[in-house]
Short mmCIF file of C-alpha atoms in Angstrom, two decimals:
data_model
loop_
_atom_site.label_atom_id
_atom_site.label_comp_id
_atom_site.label_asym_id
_atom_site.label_seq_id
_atom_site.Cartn_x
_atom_site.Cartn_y
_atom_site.Cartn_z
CA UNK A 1 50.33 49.65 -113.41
CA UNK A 2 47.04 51.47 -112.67
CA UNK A 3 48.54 53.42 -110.29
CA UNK A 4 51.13 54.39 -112.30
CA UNK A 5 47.97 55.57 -115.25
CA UNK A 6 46.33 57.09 -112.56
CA UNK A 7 49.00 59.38 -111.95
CA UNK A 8 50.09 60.34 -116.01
CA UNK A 9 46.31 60.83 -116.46
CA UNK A 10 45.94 63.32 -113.37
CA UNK A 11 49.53 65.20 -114.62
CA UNK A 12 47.78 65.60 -118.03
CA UNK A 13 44.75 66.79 -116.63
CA UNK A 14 46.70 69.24 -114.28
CA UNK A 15 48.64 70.85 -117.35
CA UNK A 16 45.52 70.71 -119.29
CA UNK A 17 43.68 72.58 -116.47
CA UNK A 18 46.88 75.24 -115.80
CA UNK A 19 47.14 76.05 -119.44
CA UNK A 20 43.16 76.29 -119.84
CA UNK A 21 44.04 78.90 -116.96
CA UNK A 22 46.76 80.97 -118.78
CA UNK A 23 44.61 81.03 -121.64
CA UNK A 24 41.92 82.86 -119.19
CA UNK A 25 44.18 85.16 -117.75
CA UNK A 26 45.39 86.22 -121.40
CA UNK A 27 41.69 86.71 -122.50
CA UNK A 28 40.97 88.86 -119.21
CA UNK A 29 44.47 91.21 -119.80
CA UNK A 30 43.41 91.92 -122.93
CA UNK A 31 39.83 92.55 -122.18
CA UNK A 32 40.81 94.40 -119.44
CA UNK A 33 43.38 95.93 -121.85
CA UNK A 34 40.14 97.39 -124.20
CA UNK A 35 38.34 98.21 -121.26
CA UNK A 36 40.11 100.53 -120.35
CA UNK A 37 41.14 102.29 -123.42
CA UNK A 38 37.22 102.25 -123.73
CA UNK A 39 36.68 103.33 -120.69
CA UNK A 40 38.89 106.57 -121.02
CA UNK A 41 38.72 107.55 -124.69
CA UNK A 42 36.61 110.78 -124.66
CA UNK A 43 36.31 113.07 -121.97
CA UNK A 44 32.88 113.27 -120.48
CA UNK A 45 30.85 116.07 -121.04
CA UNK A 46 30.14 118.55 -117.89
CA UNK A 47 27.77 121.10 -117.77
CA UNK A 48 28.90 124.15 -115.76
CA UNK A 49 25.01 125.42 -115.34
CA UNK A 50 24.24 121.90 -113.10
CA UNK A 51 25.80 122.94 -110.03
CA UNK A 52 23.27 121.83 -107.56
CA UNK A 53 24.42 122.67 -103.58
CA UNK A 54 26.50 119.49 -102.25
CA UNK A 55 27.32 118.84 -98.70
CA UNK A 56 30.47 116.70 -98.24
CA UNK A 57 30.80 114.31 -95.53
CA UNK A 58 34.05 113.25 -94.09
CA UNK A 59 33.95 110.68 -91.11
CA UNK A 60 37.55 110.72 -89.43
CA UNK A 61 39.17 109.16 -86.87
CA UNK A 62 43.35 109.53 -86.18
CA UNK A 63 45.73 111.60 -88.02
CA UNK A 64 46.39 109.64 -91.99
CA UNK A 65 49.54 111.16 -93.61
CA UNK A 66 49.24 114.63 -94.87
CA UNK A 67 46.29 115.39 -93.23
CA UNK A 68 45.96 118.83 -93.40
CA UNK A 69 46.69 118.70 -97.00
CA UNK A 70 44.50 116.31 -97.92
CA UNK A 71 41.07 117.75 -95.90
CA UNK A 72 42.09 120.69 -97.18
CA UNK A 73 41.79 119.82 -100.90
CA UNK A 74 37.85 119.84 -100.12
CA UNK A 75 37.76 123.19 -99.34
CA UNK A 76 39.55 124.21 -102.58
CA UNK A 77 36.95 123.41 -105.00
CA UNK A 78 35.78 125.48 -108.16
CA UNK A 79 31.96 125.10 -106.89
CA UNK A 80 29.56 127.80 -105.89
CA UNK A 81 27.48 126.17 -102.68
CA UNK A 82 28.73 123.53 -100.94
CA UNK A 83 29.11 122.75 -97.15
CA UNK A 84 31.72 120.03 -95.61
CA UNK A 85 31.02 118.19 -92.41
CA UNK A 86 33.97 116.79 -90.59
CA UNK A 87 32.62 113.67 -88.07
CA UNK A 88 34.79 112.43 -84.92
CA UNK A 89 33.78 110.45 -82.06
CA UNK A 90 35.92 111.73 -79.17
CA UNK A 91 37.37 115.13 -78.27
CA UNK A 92 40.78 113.38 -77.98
CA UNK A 93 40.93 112.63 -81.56
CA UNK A 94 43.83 114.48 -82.80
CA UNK A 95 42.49 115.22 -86.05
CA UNK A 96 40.25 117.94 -84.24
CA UNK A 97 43.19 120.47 -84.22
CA UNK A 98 44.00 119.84 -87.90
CA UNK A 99 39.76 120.36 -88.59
CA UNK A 100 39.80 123.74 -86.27
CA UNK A 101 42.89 125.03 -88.41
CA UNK A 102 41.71 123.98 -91.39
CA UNK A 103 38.26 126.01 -90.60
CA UNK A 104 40.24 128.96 -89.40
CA UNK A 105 41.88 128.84 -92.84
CA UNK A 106 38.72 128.58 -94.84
CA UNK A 107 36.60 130.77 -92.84
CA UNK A 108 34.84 132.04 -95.59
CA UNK A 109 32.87 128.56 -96.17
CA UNK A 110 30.58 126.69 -94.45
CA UNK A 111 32.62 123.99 -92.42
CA UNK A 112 31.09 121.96 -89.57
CA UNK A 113 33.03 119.65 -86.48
CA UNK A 114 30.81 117.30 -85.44
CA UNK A 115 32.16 115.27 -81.92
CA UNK A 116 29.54 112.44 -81.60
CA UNK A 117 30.13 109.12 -79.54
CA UNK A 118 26.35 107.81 -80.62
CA UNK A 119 26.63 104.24 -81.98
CA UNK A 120 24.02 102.62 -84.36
CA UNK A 121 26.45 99.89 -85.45
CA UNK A 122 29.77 98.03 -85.43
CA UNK A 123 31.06 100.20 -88.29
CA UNK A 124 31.82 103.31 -86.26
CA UNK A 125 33.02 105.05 -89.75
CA UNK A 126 29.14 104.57 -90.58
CA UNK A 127 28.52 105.88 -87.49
CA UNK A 128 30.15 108.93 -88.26
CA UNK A 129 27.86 109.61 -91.54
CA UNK A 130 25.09 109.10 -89.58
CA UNK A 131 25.91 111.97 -87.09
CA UNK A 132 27.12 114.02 -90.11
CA UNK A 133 24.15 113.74 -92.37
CA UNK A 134 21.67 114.59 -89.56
CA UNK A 135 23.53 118.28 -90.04
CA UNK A 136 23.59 117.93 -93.71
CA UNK A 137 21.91 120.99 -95.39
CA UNK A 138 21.77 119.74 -99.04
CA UNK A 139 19.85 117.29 -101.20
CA UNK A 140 23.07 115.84 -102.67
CA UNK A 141 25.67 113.94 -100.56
CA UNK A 142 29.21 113.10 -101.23
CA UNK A 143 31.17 110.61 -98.85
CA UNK A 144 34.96 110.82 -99.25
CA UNK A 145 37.21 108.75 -96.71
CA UNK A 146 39.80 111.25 -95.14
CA UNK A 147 42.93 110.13 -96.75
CA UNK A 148 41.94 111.39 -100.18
CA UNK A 149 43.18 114.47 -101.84
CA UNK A 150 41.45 115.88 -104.77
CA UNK A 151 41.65 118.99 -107.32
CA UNK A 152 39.92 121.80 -107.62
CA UNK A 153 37.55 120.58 -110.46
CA UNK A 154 36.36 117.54 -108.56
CA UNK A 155 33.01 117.99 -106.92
CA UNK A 156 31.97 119.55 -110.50
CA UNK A 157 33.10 116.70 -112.43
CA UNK A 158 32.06 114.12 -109.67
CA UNK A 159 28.64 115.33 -109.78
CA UNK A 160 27.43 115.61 -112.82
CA UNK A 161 26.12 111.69 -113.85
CA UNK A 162 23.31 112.50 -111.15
CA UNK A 163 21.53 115.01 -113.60
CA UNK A 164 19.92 111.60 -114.86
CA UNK A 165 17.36 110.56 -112.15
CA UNK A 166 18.00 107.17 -112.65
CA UNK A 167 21.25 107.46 -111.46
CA UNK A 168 20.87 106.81 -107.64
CA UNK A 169 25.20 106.51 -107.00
CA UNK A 170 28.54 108.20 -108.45
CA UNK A 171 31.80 106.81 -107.92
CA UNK A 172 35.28 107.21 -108.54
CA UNK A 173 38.60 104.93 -108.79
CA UNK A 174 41.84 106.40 -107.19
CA UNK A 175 45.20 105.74 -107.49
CA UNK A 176 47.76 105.32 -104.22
CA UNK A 177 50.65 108.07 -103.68
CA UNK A 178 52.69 106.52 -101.16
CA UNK A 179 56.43 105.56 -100.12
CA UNK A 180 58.23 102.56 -99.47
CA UNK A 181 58.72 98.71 -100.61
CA UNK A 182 55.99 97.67 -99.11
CA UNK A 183 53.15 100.17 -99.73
CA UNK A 184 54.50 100.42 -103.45
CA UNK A 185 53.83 96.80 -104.09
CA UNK A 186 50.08 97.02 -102.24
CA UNK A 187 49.61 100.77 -104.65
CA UNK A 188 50.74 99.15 -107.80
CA UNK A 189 48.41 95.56 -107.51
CA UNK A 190 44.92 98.15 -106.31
CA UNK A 191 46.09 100.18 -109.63
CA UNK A 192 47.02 97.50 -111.86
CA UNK A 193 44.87 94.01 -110.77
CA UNK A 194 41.90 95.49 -108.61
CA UNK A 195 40.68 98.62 -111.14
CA UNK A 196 41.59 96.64 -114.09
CA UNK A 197 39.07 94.14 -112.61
CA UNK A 198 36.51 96.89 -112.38
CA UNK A 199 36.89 97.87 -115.31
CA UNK A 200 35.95 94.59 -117.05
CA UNK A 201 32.77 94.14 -114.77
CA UNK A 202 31.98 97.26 -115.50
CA UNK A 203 31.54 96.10 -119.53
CA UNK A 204 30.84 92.94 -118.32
CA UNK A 205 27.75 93.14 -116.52
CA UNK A 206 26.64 96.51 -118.17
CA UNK A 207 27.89 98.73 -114.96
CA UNK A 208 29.15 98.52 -112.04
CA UNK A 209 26.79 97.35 -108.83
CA UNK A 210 29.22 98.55 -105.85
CA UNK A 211 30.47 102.07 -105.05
CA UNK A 212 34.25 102.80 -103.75
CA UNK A 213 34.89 105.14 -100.18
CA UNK A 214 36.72 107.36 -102.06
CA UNK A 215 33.78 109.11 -103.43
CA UNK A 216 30.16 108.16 -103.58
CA UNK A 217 28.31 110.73 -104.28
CA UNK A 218 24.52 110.14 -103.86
CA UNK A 219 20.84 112.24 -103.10
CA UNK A 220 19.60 112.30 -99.62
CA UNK A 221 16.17 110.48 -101.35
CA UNK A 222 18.19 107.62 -102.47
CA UNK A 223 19.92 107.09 -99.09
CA UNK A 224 16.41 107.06 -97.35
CA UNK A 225 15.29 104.22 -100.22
CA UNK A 226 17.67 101.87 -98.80
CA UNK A 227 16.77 102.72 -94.94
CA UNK A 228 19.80 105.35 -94.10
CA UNK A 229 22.62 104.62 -92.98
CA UNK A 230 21.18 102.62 -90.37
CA UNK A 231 20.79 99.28 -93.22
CA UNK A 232 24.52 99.42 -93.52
CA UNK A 233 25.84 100.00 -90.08
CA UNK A 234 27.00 96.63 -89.07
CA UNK A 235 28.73 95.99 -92.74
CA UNK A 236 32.26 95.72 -93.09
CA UNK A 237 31.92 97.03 -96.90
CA UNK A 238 29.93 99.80 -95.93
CA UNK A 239 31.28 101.19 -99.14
CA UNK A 240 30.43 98.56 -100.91
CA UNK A 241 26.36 98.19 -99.78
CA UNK A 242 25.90 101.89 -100.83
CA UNK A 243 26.68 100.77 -104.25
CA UNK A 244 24.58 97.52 -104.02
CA UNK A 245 21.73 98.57 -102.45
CA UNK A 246 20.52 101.51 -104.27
CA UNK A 247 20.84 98.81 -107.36
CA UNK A 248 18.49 96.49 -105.71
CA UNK A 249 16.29 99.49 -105.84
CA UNK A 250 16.45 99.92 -109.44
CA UNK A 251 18.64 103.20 -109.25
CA UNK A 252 22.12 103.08 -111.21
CA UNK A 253 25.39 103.15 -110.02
CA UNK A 254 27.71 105.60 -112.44
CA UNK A 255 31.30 104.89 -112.28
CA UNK A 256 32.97 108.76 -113.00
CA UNK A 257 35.94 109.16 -115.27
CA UNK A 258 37.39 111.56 -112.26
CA UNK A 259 40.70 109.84 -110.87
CA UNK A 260 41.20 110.65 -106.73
CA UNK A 261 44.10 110.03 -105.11
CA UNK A 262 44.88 108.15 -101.78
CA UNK A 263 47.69 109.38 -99.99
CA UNK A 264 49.39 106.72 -97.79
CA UNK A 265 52.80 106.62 -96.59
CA UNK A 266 54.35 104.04 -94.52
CA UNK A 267 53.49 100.37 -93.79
CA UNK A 268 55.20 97.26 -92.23
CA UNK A 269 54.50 94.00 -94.43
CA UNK A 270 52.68 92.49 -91.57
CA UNK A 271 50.14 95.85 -91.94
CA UNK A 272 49.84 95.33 -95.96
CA UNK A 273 49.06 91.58 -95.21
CA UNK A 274 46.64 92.39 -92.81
CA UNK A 275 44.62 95.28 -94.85
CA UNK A 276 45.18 92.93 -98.15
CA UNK A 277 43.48 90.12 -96.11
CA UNK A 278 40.71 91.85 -94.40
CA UNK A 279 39.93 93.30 -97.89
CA UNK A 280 40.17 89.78 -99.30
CA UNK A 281 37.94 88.47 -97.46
CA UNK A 282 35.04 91.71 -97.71
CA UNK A 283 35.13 90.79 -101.52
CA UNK A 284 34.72 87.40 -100.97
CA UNK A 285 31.53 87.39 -99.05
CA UNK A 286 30.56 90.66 -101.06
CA UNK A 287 30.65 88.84 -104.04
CA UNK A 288 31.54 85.20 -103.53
CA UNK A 289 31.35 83.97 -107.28
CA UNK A 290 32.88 87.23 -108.40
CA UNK A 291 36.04 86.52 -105.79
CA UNK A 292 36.11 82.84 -106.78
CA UNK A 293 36.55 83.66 -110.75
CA UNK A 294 39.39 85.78 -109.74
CA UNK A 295 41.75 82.55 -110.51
CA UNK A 296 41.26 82.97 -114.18
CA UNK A 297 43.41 86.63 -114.16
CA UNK A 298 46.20 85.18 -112.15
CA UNK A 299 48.59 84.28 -115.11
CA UNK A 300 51.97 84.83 -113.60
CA UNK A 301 51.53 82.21 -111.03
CA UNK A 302 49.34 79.67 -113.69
CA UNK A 303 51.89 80.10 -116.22
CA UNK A 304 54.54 79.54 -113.11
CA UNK A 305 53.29 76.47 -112.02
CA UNK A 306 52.50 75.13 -116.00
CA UNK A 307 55.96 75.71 -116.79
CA UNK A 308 57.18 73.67 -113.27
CA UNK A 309 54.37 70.80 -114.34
CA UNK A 310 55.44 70.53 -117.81
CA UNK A 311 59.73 70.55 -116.50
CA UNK A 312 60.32 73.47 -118.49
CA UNK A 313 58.94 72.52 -122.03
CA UNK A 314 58.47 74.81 -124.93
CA UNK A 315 54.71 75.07 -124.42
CA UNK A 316 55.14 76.16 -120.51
CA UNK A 317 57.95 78.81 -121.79
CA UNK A 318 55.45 80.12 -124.30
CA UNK A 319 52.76 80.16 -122.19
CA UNK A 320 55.39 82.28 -119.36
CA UNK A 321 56.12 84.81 -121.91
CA UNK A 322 52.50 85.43 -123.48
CA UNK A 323 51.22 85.65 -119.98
CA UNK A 324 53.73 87.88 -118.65
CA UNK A 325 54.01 90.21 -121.74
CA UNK A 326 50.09 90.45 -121.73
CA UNK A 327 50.16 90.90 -117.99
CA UNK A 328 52.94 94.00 -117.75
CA UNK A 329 51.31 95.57 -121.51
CA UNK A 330 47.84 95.63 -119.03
CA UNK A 331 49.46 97.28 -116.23
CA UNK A 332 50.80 99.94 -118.29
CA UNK A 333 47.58 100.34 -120.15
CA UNK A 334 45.41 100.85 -116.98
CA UNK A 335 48.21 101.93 -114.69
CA UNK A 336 50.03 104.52 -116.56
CA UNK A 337 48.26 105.49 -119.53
CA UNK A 338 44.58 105.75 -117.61
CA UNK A 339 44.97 105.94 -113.96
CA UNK A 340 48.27 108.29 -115.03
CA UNK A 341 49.65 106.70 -111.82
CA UNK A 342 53.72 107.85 -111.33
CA UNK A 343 54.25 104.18 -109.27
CA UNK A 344 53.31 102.26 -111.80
CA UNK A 345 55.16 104.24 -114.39
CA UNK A 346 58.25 104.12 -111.91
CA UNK A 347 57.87 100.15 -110.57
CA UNK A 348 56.77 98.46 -113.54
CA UNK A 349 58.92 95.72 -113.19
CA UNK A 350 57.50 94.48 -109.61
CA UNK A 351 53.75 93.52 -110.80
CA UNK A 352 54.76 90.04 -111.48
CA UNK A 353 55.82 89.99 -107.13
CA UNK A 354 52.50 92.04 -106.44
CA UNK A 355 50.30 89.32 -108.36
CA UNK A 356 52.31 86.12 -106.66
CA UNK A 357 52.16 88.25 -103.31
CA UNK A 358 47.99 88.91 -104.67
CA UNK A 359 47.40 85.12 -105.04
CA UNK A 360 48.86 84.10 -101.43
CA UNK A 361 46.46 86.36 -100.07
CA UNK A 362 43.79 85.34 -101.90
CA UNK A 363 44.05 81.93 -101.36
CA UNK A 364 44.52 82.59 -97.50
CA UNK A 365 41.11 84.58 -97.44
CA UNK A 366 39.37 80.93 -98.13
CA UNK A 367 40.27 80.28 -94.80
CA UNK A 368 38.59 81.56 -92.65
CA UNK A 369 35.87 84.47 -91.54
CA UNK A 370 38.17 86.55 -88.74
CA UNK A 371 39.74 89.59 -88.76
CA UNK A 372 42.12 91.35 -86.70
CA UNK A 373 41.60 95.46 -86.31
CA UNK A 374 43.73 96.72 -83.55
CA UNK A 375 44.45 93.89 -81.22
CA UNK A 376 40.33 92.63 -81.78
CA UNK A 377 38.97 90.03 -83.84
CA UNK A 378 36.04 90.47 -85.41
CA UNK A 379 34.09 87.90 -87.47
CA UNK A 380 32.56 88.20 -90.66
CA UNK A 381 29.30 86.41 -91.45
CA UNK A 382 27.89 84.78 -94.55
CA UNK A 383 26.49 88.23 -95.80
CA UNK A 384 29.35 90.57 -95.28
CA UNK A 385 28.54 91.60 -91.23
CA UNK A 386 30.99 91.87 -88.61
CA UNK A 387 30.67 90.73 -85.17
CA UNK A 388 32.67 90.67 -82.06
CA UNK A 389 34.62 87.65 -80.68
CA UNK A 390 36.05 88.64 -78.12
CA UNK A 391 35.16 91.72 -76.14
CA UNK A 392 31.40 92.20 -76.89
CA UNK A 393 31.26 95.80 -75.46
CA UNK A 394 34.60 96.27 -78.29
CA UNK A 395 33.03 99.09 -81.23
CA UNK A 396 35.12 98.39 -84.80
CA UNK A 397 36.00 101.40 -86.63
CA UNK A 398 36.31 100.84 -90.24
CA UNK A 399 38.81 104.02 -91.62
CA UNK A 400 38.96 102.95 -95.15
#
């Protein structure tokens, strides 16, 4: 008998706790829902006399798809004075042929190759800013990984938050151009779960305390507050400490209404797993309480499970349907109508197998602290470093 109570009073407390969970996830697509209509409802304001000189940085390593095109999008902008630096650790590196045509082609500005093996970290990608900003001619920096393309308007737009001194950090969200099952489904839950969550912080917490690779845009003065790139050269989330740092020196980080996108064509399932989980687990030692609220958005698979612990009752159907209404109106919202991405527009109908495919992973990234990059594991510590297990003369390079 009081096993039997036992049991009826845990299954009540179960549905109670699942439906206490849709409920969340409901609130959180609707915030996220008015955050972004928010977020995007006037254009901002840019001032064509602030046009201070800019040198770009661009660490690469390998050949990403559309290359050319994409490094070459840099050299296309509507700005009067600004210098790119290409950085590459060996002479090998097939990307030097694309960065020689591409300065052949655009011999008219002021393009540097930079072919540096000097270490300072386990993050070779820092590495690579490192060597490029010691050539850096200008007082403002902006970082861009090399798989993003961007128009002709972007380094004007980009820029133009840092007029306010306070303002130590710009950044910029991006959505995924890419091909196949596979990449589609990792594209459409980074435009439609991970920027939607950004966007709520962002309102949340009164701004945003991270910055993304695809742009962070940032003066020289700033980067020598938080001790160069040397403070962040052992950090997985590199990206992610030149956001929080500069905050923990009372600057402010600016997230820029400027959409970039990433062009990436082509991975295995194994690959997406990999890159979700590696991800995964940066966030959750970036941001441990941040990563561990994430349950409350996760409505498909709540209101899945309610409607399995309830044996298909009215209130678990109702619960499905609100959730997964809410849930594909928010996509649209901050997939289609903001982040004007084509995937989500196109593949609509697949964000309820990105978030189940979303919550695997993130319940896997509890786990455990390893990562595999190329055939090496690395470990993660408590505060977001990496380390090597197995090979201890082994360098990580970090592309994105």
């Amino acid at each position: 008998m009081f096993i039997s109570t036992f049991f009826t009073n845990l299954h009540l407390i179960i549905i109670d706790f699942l439906l206490i969970l849709c409920i969340s996830s409901i609130w959180f697509y609707c915030y996220a829902i008015y955050a972004a209509r928010t977020f995007f409802a006037d254009p901002r304001p840019i001032d064509l006399e602030f046009h201070p000189p800019v040198s770009i940085l661009k660490p690469i390593c390998g050949l990403d798809s559309d290359a050319y095109e994409n490094l070459a999008s840099f050299c296309q902008q509507d700005y009067p004075e600004y210098q790119i630096i290409f950085a590459v650790r060996n002479f090998k590196d097939p990307c030097i042929e694309v960065v020689e045509k591409i300065i052949a082609n655009f011999s008219d500005l002021d393009i540097l190759l930079i072919v540096s093996d000097r270490v300072i970290g386990t993050n070779l990608k820092v590495s690579n800013l490192a060597n490029a900003v010691a050539k850096a001619k200008y007082e403002i920096l902006v970082l861009a990984d090399s798989d993003i393309r961007v128009g002709t308007d972007y380094l004007q737009r980009v820029i133009q938050p840092l007029q306010d001194e306070s303002v130590g950090v710009v950044t910029c969200m991006y959505r995924t151009l890419t091909q196949g099952w596979i990449s589609t489904l990792e594209a459409i839950s980074i435009t439609t779960e991970f920027h939607a969550g950004v966007l709520v912080s962002k309102i949340q917490e009164n701004g945003i305390k991270y910055a993304f690779g695809c742009t962070i845009a940032m003066p020289k003065k700033v980067l020598e507050v938080i001790g160069g790139f040397e403070a962040i050269a052992d950090y997985l989330a590199d990206d992610f400490q030149l956001g929080y740092l500069p905050v923990q020196a009372g600057y402010k980080v600016v997230l820029s209404d400027y959409i970039v996108e990433h062009l990436h064509k082509g991975s295995t399932l194994i690959d997406v797993i990999k890159r979700q989980i590696r991800w995964a687990l940066c966030k959750r030692v970036s941001r441990p309480w941040g990563y561990l609220g994430l349950i409350f958005t996760y409505g498909v698979v709540t209101s899945l499970l309610l409607l399995i612990a309830t044996n298909g009752s009215m209130l678990g159907w109702l619960a499905l349907c609100i959730c997964w209404v809410t849930r594909l109106v928010m996509a649209w919202v901050v997939g289609t109508i903001s982040l004007k991405d084509p995937i989500v527009k196109k593949f609509l109908w697949l964000v309820p197998w990105c978030d189940l495919l979303s919550f695997a992973i993130w319940c896997f990234a509890f786990i455990g602290n390893t990562i595999e990059w190329r055939g090496q594991k690395m470990k993660l510590t408590k505060d977001g470093k990496l380390q090597v297990q197995e090979d201890k003369s082994y360098q990580l390079s970090i592309l994105n």
